[in-house]
Amino acid sequence: VGSEMCIRDSSDTNWLIVTDTNACRTVVFYGQNGCWTAVKNLSCTPGKNSTPTVTGDFKVTGRGKSFGTDTYTCWYYTQFYGDYLFHSVIYNHGSMSSIQDGRLGMKLSHGCVRLAINEAKWIYDTIQTEQESEFIKQGAAKSISDSRIIGYR
């Protein structure tokens, strides 16, 4: 975190969020014109192989404080395509302290990108609706510093 890197990706904003679904990492960059400084490097839980995280070009289309059922709640979601979201790990219904499934760093979700609750809230608070985003094909990922990793911007 804090190191500057020049990558080919650009954004209409000063934010670039890159998620490597193979490495189960999400990196948030701040910068412009292809030169980005990593401000967060997060463990995440993307979609499992049978329900992978979607790839392509997207914009943030919505956000909300929570969603769930009568058995679980996920907090601070940021929507980037259809039902695909960045959101917290899974909590017991209505709780922000009783975690039902807090696993990070492995492919487990139904396609969303799960994060620690404080990181999901940070994205929810920081990345604005209608900001441009991009996911690049996951097979190109070599490492988190590679310029051809799955990304959200």
Coordinates of N, CA, C and O in Angstrom, one line a residue:
V1 N 0.8 -1.2 0.0 CA 0.0 0.0 0.0 C 0.9 1.2 0.0 O 1.9 1.3 0.7
G2 N 0.5 2.2 -0.8 CA 1.2 3.5 -0.8 C 2.3 3.5 -2.0 O 2.9 4.5 -2.2
S3 N 2.4 2.4 -2.7 CA 3.4 2.4 -3.8 C 2.7 2.8 -5.1 O 1.6 2.4 -5.3
E4 N 3.4 3.6 -5.9 CA 2.8 4.0 -7.1 C 3.2 3.0 -8.2 O 4.2 2.5 -8.3
M5 N 2.2 2.8 -9.1 CA 2.5 1.9 -10.2 C 1.8 2.5 -11.4 O 0.7 3.1 -11.3
C6 N 2.4 2.3 -12.6 CA 1.8 2.7 -13.8 C 1.3 1.5 -14.5 O 2.0 0.5 -14.8
I7 N 0.0 1.5 -14.7 CA -0.7 0.4 -15.4 C -1.5 1.0 -16.5 O -1.9 2.2 -16.5
R8 N -1.9 0.2 -17.5 CA -2.6 0.7 -18.7 C -4.0 1.1 -18.4 O -4.5 1.9 -19.2
D9 N -4.6 0.6 -17.4 CA -6.0 1.0 -17.1 C -6.1 2.5 -16.8 O -5.3 3.1 -16.1
S10 N -7.2 3.0 -17.2 CA -7.6 4.4 -16.9 C -9.0 4.5 -16.3 O -9.7 3.5 -16.4
S11 N -9.3 5.6 -15.7 CA -10.6 5.7 -15.1 C -11.1 7.2 -15.4 O -10.3 8.1 -15.5
D12 N -12.4 7.4 -15.5 CA -13.0 8.7 -15.5 C -12.9 9.4 -14.2 O -13.2 10.6 -14.1
T13 N -12.5 8.7 -13.2 CA -12.4 9.3 -11.8 C -11.0 9.1 -11.3 O -10.1 8.5 -12.0
N14 N -10.8 9.4 -10.1 CA -9.5 9.2 -9.5 C -9.3 7.9 -8.7 O -8.4 7.7 -8.1
W15 N -10.3 7.0 -8.9 CA -10.4 5.8 -8.2 C -10.3 4.6 -9.2 O -11.0 4.6 -10.2
L16 N -9.6 3.6 -8.9 CA -9.5 2.3 -9.6 C -9.5 1.2 -8.6 O -8.6 1.2 -7.7
I17 N -10.5 0.3 -8.7 CA -10.5 -0.8 -7.8 C -10.3 -2.1 -8.6 O -10.9 -2.3 -9.6
V18 N -9.3 -2.8 -8.2 CA -8.8 -4.0 -8.9 C -9.1 -5.3 -8.1 O -8.5 -5.3 -6.9
T19 N -9.8 -6.2 -8.6 CA -10.0 -7.5 -7.8 C -9.4 -8.6 -8.6 O -9.8 -8.8 -9.8
D20 N -8.5 -9.3 -8.0 CA -7.9 -10.5 -8.6 C -8.7 -11.7 -8.0 O -8.4 -12.0 -6.8
T21 N -9.6 -12.3 -8.8 CA -10.4 -13.4 -8.2 C -9.6 -14.7 -8.0 O -10.0 -15.5 -7.2
N22 N -8.5 -14.8 -8.7 CA -7.6 -16.0 -8.4 C -6.8 -15.9 -7.1 O -6.7 -16.8 -6.3
A23 N -6.3 -14.7 -6.9 CA -5.5 -14.4 -5.6 C -6.4 -14.0 -4.5 O -6.0 -13.9 -3.3
C24 N -7.7 -13.8 -4.7 CA -8.7 -13.3 -3.7 C -8.2 -12.1 -3.0 O -8.2 -12.0 -1.8
R25 N -7.8 -11.1 -3.8 CA -7.4 -9.8 -3.3 C -8.1 -8.7 -4.1 O -8.4 -8.8 -5.3
T26 N -8.4 -7.6 -3.4 CA -9.0 -6.4 -4.0 C -8.0 -5.3 -3.6 O -7.7 -5.1 -2.4
V27 N -7.6 -4.5 -4.6 CA -6.7 -3.4 -4.4 C -7.4 -2.1 -4.8 O -7.9 -2.0 -5.9
V28 N -7.4 -1.1 -4.0 CA -8.0 0.2 -4.3 C -6.8 1.2 -4.6 O -5.9 1.3 -3.8
F29 N -6.9 1.8 -5.8 CA -5.9 2.7 -6.2 C -6.5 4.1 -6.3 O -7.7 4.3 -6.6
Y30 N -5.7 5.1 -6.0 CA -6.0 6.5 -6.2 C -5.0 7.1 -7.2 O -3.8 6.9 -7.0
G31 N -5.4 7.9 -8.2 CA -4.5 8.5 -9.1 C -5.2 9.0 -10.4 O -6.4 9.3 -10.3
Q32 N -4.4 9.0 -11.5 CA -5.0 9.4 -12.7 C -4.0 9.0 -13.9 O -2.8 8.7 -13.6
N33 N -4.5 9.1 -15.1 CA -3.6 9.0 -16.3 C -2.8 7.7 -16.3 O -1.6 7.7 -16.7
G34 N -3.3 6.6 -15.8 CA -2.5 5.4 -15.8 C -1.5 5.2 -14.7 O -0.8 4.2 -14.6
C35 N -1.3 6.2 -13.8 CA -0.4 6.1 -12.7 C -1.2 6.1 -11.4 O -1.9 7.1 -11.1
W36 N -1.1 5.1 -10.7 CA -2.0 4.8 -9.6 C -1.2 4.5 -8.3 O -0.2 3.8 -8.4
T37 N -1.7 5.0 -7.2 CA -1.1 4.7 -5.9 C -2.1 3.8 -5.1 O -3.2 4.1 -5.0
A38 N -1.6 2.6 -4.7 CA -2.4 1.7 -4.0 C -2.7 2.3 -2.6 O -1.7 2.6 -1.9
V39 N -3.9 2.4 -2.2 CA -4.3 2.9 -0.9 C -4.9 1.8 0.0 O -4.9 2.0 1.2
K40 N -5.3 0.7 -0.6 CA -5.8 -0.4 0.2 C -5.5 -1.7 -0.6 O -5.7 -1.7 -1.8
N41 N -5.1 -2.7 0.2 CA -4.8 -4.0 -0.4 C -5.6 -5.0 0.5 O -5.1 -5.3 1.6
L42 N -6.7 -5.6 0.0 CA -7.6 -6.3 0.9 C -7.8 -7.7 0.5 O -7.9 -8.0 -0.7
S43 N -7.9 -8.6 1.5 CA -8.3 -9.9 1.2 C -9.8 -9.9 1.0 O -10.6 -9.1 1.6
C44 N -10.2 -10.7 0.0 CA -11.7 -10.7 -0.4 C -12.1 -12.2 -0.6 O -11.3 -13.1 -0.7
T45 N -13.4 -12.3 -0.8 CA -14.0 -13.6 -1.2 C -14.8 -13.4 -2.4 O -16.0 -12.9 -2.3
P46 N -14.3 -13.7 -3.6 CA -15.1 -13.6 -4.8 C -15.9 -14.9 -5.0 O -15.9 -15.8 -4.2
G47 N -16.6 -15.0 -6.2 CA -17.4 -16.1 -6.5 C -16.7 -17.4 -6.6 O -15.5 -17.5 -7.1
K48 N -17.3 -18.5 -6.2 CA -16.7 -19.8 -6.3 C -16.8 -20.2 -7.8 O -17.4 -19.5 -8.6
N49 N -16.1 -21.3 -8.2 CA -16.0 -21.7 -9.6 C -17.4 -21.9 -10.2 O -17.6 -21.6 -11.4
S50 N -18.4 -22.4 -9.5 CA -19.7 -22.7 -10.1 C -20.6 -21.4 -10.2 O -21.5 -21.4 -10.9
T51 N -20.2 -20.4 -9.4 CA -20.9 -19.1 -9.5 C -19.9 -18.0 -9.5 O -19.8 -17.2 -8.5
P52 N -19.1 -17.8 -10.6 CA -18.0 -16.9 -10.6 C -18.4 -15.4 -10.6 O -19.5 -15.1 -10.9
T53 N -17.5 -14.6 -10.1 CA -17.7 -13.1 -10.2 C -17.7 -12.7 -11.7 O -16.8 -13.2 -12.4
V54 N -18.6 -11.9 -12.0 CA -18.8 -11.5 -13.4 C -17.6 -10.7 -13.9 O -16.9 -10.0 -13.0
T55 N -17.2 -10.7 -15.1 CA -16.2 -9.9 -15.7 C -16.7 -9.0 -16.8 O -17.7 -9.4 -17.4
G56 N -16.1 -7.9 -17.1 CA -16.6 -7.0 -18.1 C -16.4 -5.5 -17.7 O -15.7 -5.3 -16.7
D57 N -17.0 -4.6 -18.4 CA -16.9 -3.2 -18.0 C -18.2 -2.8 -17.4 O -19.3 -3.0 -17.9
F58 N -18.1 -2.1 -16.2 CA -19.3 -1.7 -15.5 C -19.2 -0.3 -14.9 O -18.2 0.3 -14.8
K59 N -20.3 0.2 -14.4 CA -20.4 1.4 -13.5 C -21.1 1.0 -12.2 O -21.9 0.1 -12.2
V60 N -20.8 1.7 -11.2 CA -21.5 1.6 -9.9 C -22.9 2.0 -10.2 O -23.2 3.2 -10.6
T61 N -23.9 1.2 -9.9 CA -25.3 1.5 -10.2 C -26.1 1.6 -9.0 O -27.3 2.0 -9.1
G62 N -25.6 1.3 -7.8 CA -26.4 1.5 -6.6 C -25.6 1.1 -5.4 O -24.5 0.7 -5.5
R63 N -26.2 1.3 -4.3 CA -25.6 1.1 -3.0 C -26.7 1.0 -1.9 O -27.8 1.5 -2.2
G64 N -26.4 0.4 -0.8 CA -27.4 0.3 0.2 C -26.7 -0.2 1.5 O -25.6 -0.7 1.5
K65 N -27.4 0.1 2.6 CA -26.7 -0.2 3.9 C -26.7 -1.8 4.2 O -25.8 -2.3 4.7
S66 N -27.8 -2.5 3.8 CA -27.8 -3.9 4.0 C -28.8 -4.6 3.1 O -29.7 -4.0 2.5
F67 N -28.6 -5.9 3.1 CA -29.6 -6.8 2.5 C -29.5 -8.2 3.1 O -28.5 -8.4 3.8
G68 N -30.4 -9.0 3.0 CA -30.4 -10.4 3.6 C -31.7 -11.0 3.6 O -32.6 -10.7 2.9
T69 N -31.8 -12.0 4.6 CA -33.0 -12.8 4.8 C -33.3 -12.8 6.3 O -32.6 -12.1 7.1
D70 N -34.2 -13.6 6.7 CA -34.4 -13.8 8.2 C -33.3 -14.5 8.9 O -33.4 -14.7 10.1
T71 N -32.3 -15.0 8.2 CA -31.2 -15.7 8.8 C -29.9 -15.1 8.7 O -28.9 -15.4 9.4
Y72 N -29.7 -14.1 7.7 CA -28.4 -13.5 7.6 C -28.6 -12.0 7.1 O -29.6 -11.7 6.6
T73 N -27.5 -11.2 7.3 CA -27.4 -9.9 6.8 C -26.0 -9.6 6.2 O -25.0 -10.0 6.9
C74 N -26.0 -9.0 5.1 CA -24.7 -8.4 4.5 C -24.8 -6.9 4.6 O -25.8 -6.4 4.2
W75 N -23.7 -6.3 4.9 CA -23.7 -4.8 5.2 C -22.9 -4.1 4.1 O -22.0 -4.6 3.5
Y76 N -23.3 -2.8 3.9 CA -22.7 -1.9 3.0 C -22.3 -2.4 1.6 O -21.2 -2.6 1.3
Y77 N -23.4 -2.6 0.8 CA -23.2 -3.1 -0.5 C -23.0 -2.0 -1.5 O -23.6 -0.9 -1.4
T78 N -22.2 -2.2 -2.5 CA -21.9 -1.3 -3.6 C -22.1 -2.2 -4.9 O -21.4 -3.1 -5.1
Q79 N -23.2 -1.8 -5.6 CA -23.6 -2.6 -6.8 C -22.8 -2.2 -8.0 O -22.7 -1.0 -8.3
F80 N -22.3 -3.2 -8.8 CA -21.6 -2.8 -10.0 C -22.1 -3.5 -11.3 O -21.8 -3.1 -12.4
Y81 N -23.0 -4.5 -11.1 CA -23.6 -5.1 -12.3 C -24.8 -6.0 -11.8 O -24.5 -7.0 -11.1
G82 N -26.0 -5.8 -12.2 CA -27.1 -6.6 -11.8 C -27.1 -6.9 -10.3 O -27.0 -6.0 -9.5
D83 N -27.1 -8.2 -9.9 CA -27.0 -8.5 -8.5 C -25.6 -8.7 -8.0 O -25.4 -9.3 -6.9
Y84 N -24.6 -8.3 -8.7 CA -23.2 -8.4 -8.3 C -22.8 -7.2 -7.5 O -23.0 -6.0 -7.9
L85 N -22.2 -7.5 -6.3 CA -22.0 -6.4 -5.3 C -20.6 -6.6 -4.7 O -20.1 -7.7 -4.6
F86 N -20.1 -5.5 -4.2 CA -19.1 -5.5 -3.1 C -19.9 -5.4 -1.8 O -20.8 -4.6 -1.8
H87 N -19.7 -6.3 -0.8 CA -20.4 -6.2 0.4 C -19.6 -6.9 1.5 O -18.6 -7.5 1.3
S88 N -20.1 -6.7 2.8 CA -19.4 -7.3 3.9 C -19.5 -8.8 3.8 O -20.3 -9.4 3.1
V89 N -18.7 -9.5 4.7 CA -18.9 -10.9 5.0 C -20.3 -11.1 5.5 O -21.0 -10.1 5.8
I90 N -20.7 -12.3 5.7 CA -22.1 -12.6 6.1 C -22.2 -12.6 7.7 O -21.5 -13.3 8.4
Y91 N -23.2 -11.8 8.1 CA -23.5 -11.7 9.6 C -24.8 -12.4 9.9 O -25.7 -12.6 9.0
N92 N -25.0 -12.8 11.1 CA -26.3 -13.3 11.6 C -27.3 -12.2 11.4 O -27.0 -11.0 11.5
H93 N -28.5 -12.5 11.2 CA -29.6 -11.6 10.9 C -29.6 -10.3 11.8 O -29.7 -10.5 13.0
G94 N -29.5 -9.2 11.2 CA -29.5 -7.9 11.9 C -28.3 -7.5 12.7 O -28.3 -6.4 13.3
S95 N -27.3 -8.4 12.8 CA -26.2 -8.1 13.7 C -25.0 -7.5 12.9 O -24.9 -7.9 11.7
M96 N -24.3 -6.6 13.5 CA -23.0 -6.1 12.9 C -21.8 -6.7 13.7 O -20.7 -6.3 13.5
S97 N -22.1 -7.6 14.6 CA -21.0 -8.2 15.4 C -20.9 -9.7 15.4 O -19.9 -10.3 15.7
S98 N -22.1 -10.3 15.1 CA -22.1 -11.8 15.2 C -22.0 -12.3 13.7 O -22.9 -12.3 12.9
I99 N -20.8 -12.8 13.4 CA -20.5 -13.2 12.0 C -20.9 -14.6 11.8 O -20.6 -15.5 12.6
Q100 N -21.6 -14.9 10.7 CA -22.1 -16.2 10.3 C -21.0 -16.9 9.5 O -20.8 -18.1 9.6
D101 N -20.5 -16.1 8.5 CA -19.4 -16.7 7.7 C -18.4 -15.5 7.4 O -18.7 -14.7 6.5
G102 N -17.3 -15.5 8.1 CA -16.4 -14.4 7.9 C -15.1 -14.8 7.1 O -14.1 -14.0 7.1
R103 N -15.2 -15.9 6.4 CA -14.0 -16.3 5.6 C -13.7 -15.4 4.5 O -14.6 -15.0 3.7
L104 N -12.4 -15.0 4.4 CA -11.9 -14.2 3.3 C -10.7 -15.0 2.7 O -10.1 -15.8 3.3
G105 N -10.3 -14.6 1.5 CA -9.2 -15.2 0.9 C -9.4 -16.5 0.2 O -8.5 -17.3 -0.1
M106 N -10.7 -16.8 -0.1 CA -11.0 -18.0 -0.9 C -12.3 -17.8 -1.7 O -13.1 -16.9 -1.4
K107 N -12.4 -18.5 -2.7 CA -13.6 -18.4 -3.6 C -14.8 -19.1 -3.0 O -14.8 -20.4 -3.0
L108 N -15.8 -18.4 -2.5 CA -16.9 -19.0 -1.8 C -18.2 -18.4 -2.2 O -19.3 -19.0 -1.9
S109 N -18.3 -17.2 -2.7 CA -19.5 -16.5 -2.8 C -20.4 -17.0 -4.0 O -19.9 -17.8 -4.8
H110 N -21.5 -16.4 -4.1 CA -22.4 -16.7 -5.3 C -22.1 -15.8 -6.4 O -22.8 -15.7 -7.4
G111 N -21.0 -15.0 -6.3 CA -20.6 -14.1 -7.4 C -20.2 -12.7 -6.9 O -19.5 -12.0 -7.6
C112 N -20.7 -12.3 -5.8 CA -20.3 -11.0 -5.2 C -18.9 -11.1 -4.7 O -18.3 -12.1 -4.6
V113 N -18.4 -9.9 -4.3 CA -17.1 -9.8 -3.7 C -17.3 -9.4 -2.2 O -17.7 -8.3 -1.9
R114 N -17.0 -10.4 -1.3 CA -17.1 -10.1 0.1 C -15.9 -9.5 0.7 O -14.8 -9.9 0.3
L115 N -16.0 -8.6 1.6 CA -14.9 -7.9 2.2 C -15.2 -7.8 3.7 O -16.4 -8.0 4.2
A116 N -14.2 -7.5 4.5 CA -14.4 -7.2 5.9 C -15.4 -6.0 6.0 O -15.4 -5.1 5.1
I117 N -16.2 -5.9 7.0 CA -17.2 -4.9 7.1 C -16.7 -3.5 7.0 O -17.3 -2.6 6.3
N118 N -15.6 -3.2 7.6 CA -15.0 -1.8 7.6 C -14.5 -1.5 6.2 O -14.6 -0.3 5.8
E119 N -14.1 -2.5 5.4 CA -13.6 -2.2 4.0 C -14.8 -2.1 3.1 O -14.8 -1.2 2.2
A120 N -15.9 -2.9 3.3 CA -17.1 -2.7 2.5 C -17.7 -1.3 2.8 O -18.2 -0.7 1.8
K121 N -17.7 -0.9 4.0 CA -18.2 0.5 4.3 C -17.4 1.5 3.7 O -17.9 2.5 3.2
W122 N -16.0 1.4 3.7 CA -15.2 2.4 3.0 C -15.5 2.5 1.6 O -15.6 3.6 1.0
I123 N -15.6 1.4 0.8 CA -16.0 1.5 -0.6 C -17.4 2.1 -0.7 O -17.6 3.0 -1.6
Y124 N -18.3 1.7 0.1 CA -19.7 2.2 0.1 C -19.7 3.8 0.3 O -20.4 4.5 -0.4
D125 N -18.8 4.2 1.2 CA -18.8 5.7 1.5 C -17.9 6.4 0.4 O -18.2 7.6 0.2
T126 N -17.0 5.8 -0.2 CA -16.0 6.5 -1.0 C -16.2 6.5 -2.5 O -16.1 7.5 -3.2
I127 N -16.6 5.3 -3.0 CA -16.8 5.2 -4.5 C -18.2 5.6 -4.9 O -19.2 4.9 -4.4
Q128 N -18.4 6.6 -5.7 CA -19.7 7.1 -5.9 C -20.5 6.4 -7.0 O -19.8 5.8 -7.9
T129 N -21.8 6.4 -7.0 CA -22.6 5.8 -8.0 C -22.3 6.5 -9.4 O -22.0 7.7 -9.5
E130 N -22.4 5.6 -10.4 CA -22.2 6.0 -11.8 C -20.7 6.3 -12.1 O -20.3 6.8 -13.2
Q131 N -19.8 5.9 -11.2 CA -18.4 5.9 -11.6 C -18.0 4.7 -12.4 O -18.5 3.6 -12.2
E132 N -17.2 4.9 -13.4 CA -16.9 3.9 -14.4 C -16.1 2.7 -13.7 O -15.4 2.9 -12.8
S133 N -16.4 1.5 -14.2 CA -15.7 0.4 -13.6 C -15.4 -0.6 -14.7 O -15.9 -0.6 -15.8
E134 N -14.4 -1.5 -14.4 CA -14.0 -2.5 -15.4 C -13.6 -3.8 -14.7 O -12.9 -3.7 -13.7
F135 N -14.0 -4.9 -15.3 CA -13.4 -6.2 -14.9 C -12.7 -6.7 -16.1 O -13.3 -6.8 -17.2
I136 N -11.5 -7.2 -16.0 CA -10.7 -7.7 -17.1 C -10.6 -9.2 -16.9 O -10.4 -9.7 -15.7
K137 N -10.5 -10.0 -17.9 CA -10.6 -11.5 -17.8 C -9.6 -12.0 -16.8 O -8.4 -11.7 -16.8
Q138 N -10.1 -12.8 -15.9 CA -9.3 -13.3 -14.8 C -8.1 -14.2 -15.2 O -7.1 -14.2 -14.5
G139 N -8.1 -14.9 -16.3 CA -7.0 -15.7 -16.7 C -5.7 -15.0 -16.9 O -4.7 -15.6 -17.0
A140 N -5.8 -13.7 -17.1 CA -4.6 -12.9 -17.4 C -3.8 -12.6 -16.1 O -2.7 -12.1 -16.2
A141 N -4.4 -12.8 -15.0 CA -3.8 -12.4 -13.7 C -2.5 -13.2 -13.5 O -2.5 -14.5 -13.5
K142 N -1.4 -12.6 -13.2 CA -0.2 -13.2 -12.8 C 0.1 -12.9 -11.3 O 0.6 -13.7 -10.6
S143 N -0.1 -11.6 -11.0 CA 0.1 -11.1 -9.6 C -0.7 -9.9 -9.4 O -1.2 -9.3 -10.4
I144 N -0.8 -9.4 -8.2 CA -1.6 -8.2 -7.9 C -1.0 -7.0 -8.6 O -1.7 -6.0 -8.8
S145 N 0.3 -7.0 -8.9 CA 0.9 -5.8 -9.6 C 0.8 -5.9 -11.1 O 1.2 -5.0 -11.8
D146 N 0.3 -7.0 -11.6 CA 0.2 -7.2 -13.1 C -0.9 -6.2 -13.6 O -1.9 -6.0 -13.0
S147 N -0.6 -5.6 -14.8 CA -1.6 -4.7 -15.3 C -2.8 -5.3 -16.0 O -3.7 -4.6 -16.4
R148 N -2.8 -6.6 -16.0 CA -4.0 -7.3 -16.7 C -4.7 -8.2 -15.7 O -4.9 -9.4 -16.0
I149 N -5.1 -7.7 -14.6 CA -5.8 -8.4 -13.6 C -7.3 -7.9 -13.6 O -7.6 -6.9 -14.1
I150 N -8.2 -8.7 -13.1 CA -9.6 -8.3 -13.0 C -9.6 -7.0 -12.3 O -9.0 -6.9 -11.2
G151 N -10.4 -6.1 -12.8 CA -10.4 -4.8 -12.1 C -11.8 -4.2 -12.1 O -12.6 -4.5 -12.9
Y152 N -12.0 -3.4 -11.1 CA -13.2 -2.6 -11.0 C -12.8 -1.2 -10.9 O -11.9 -0.9 -10.0
R153 N -13.3 -0.3 -11.7 CA -12.9 1.1 -11.5 C -14.0 2.0 -11.7 O -15.0 1.7 -12.3

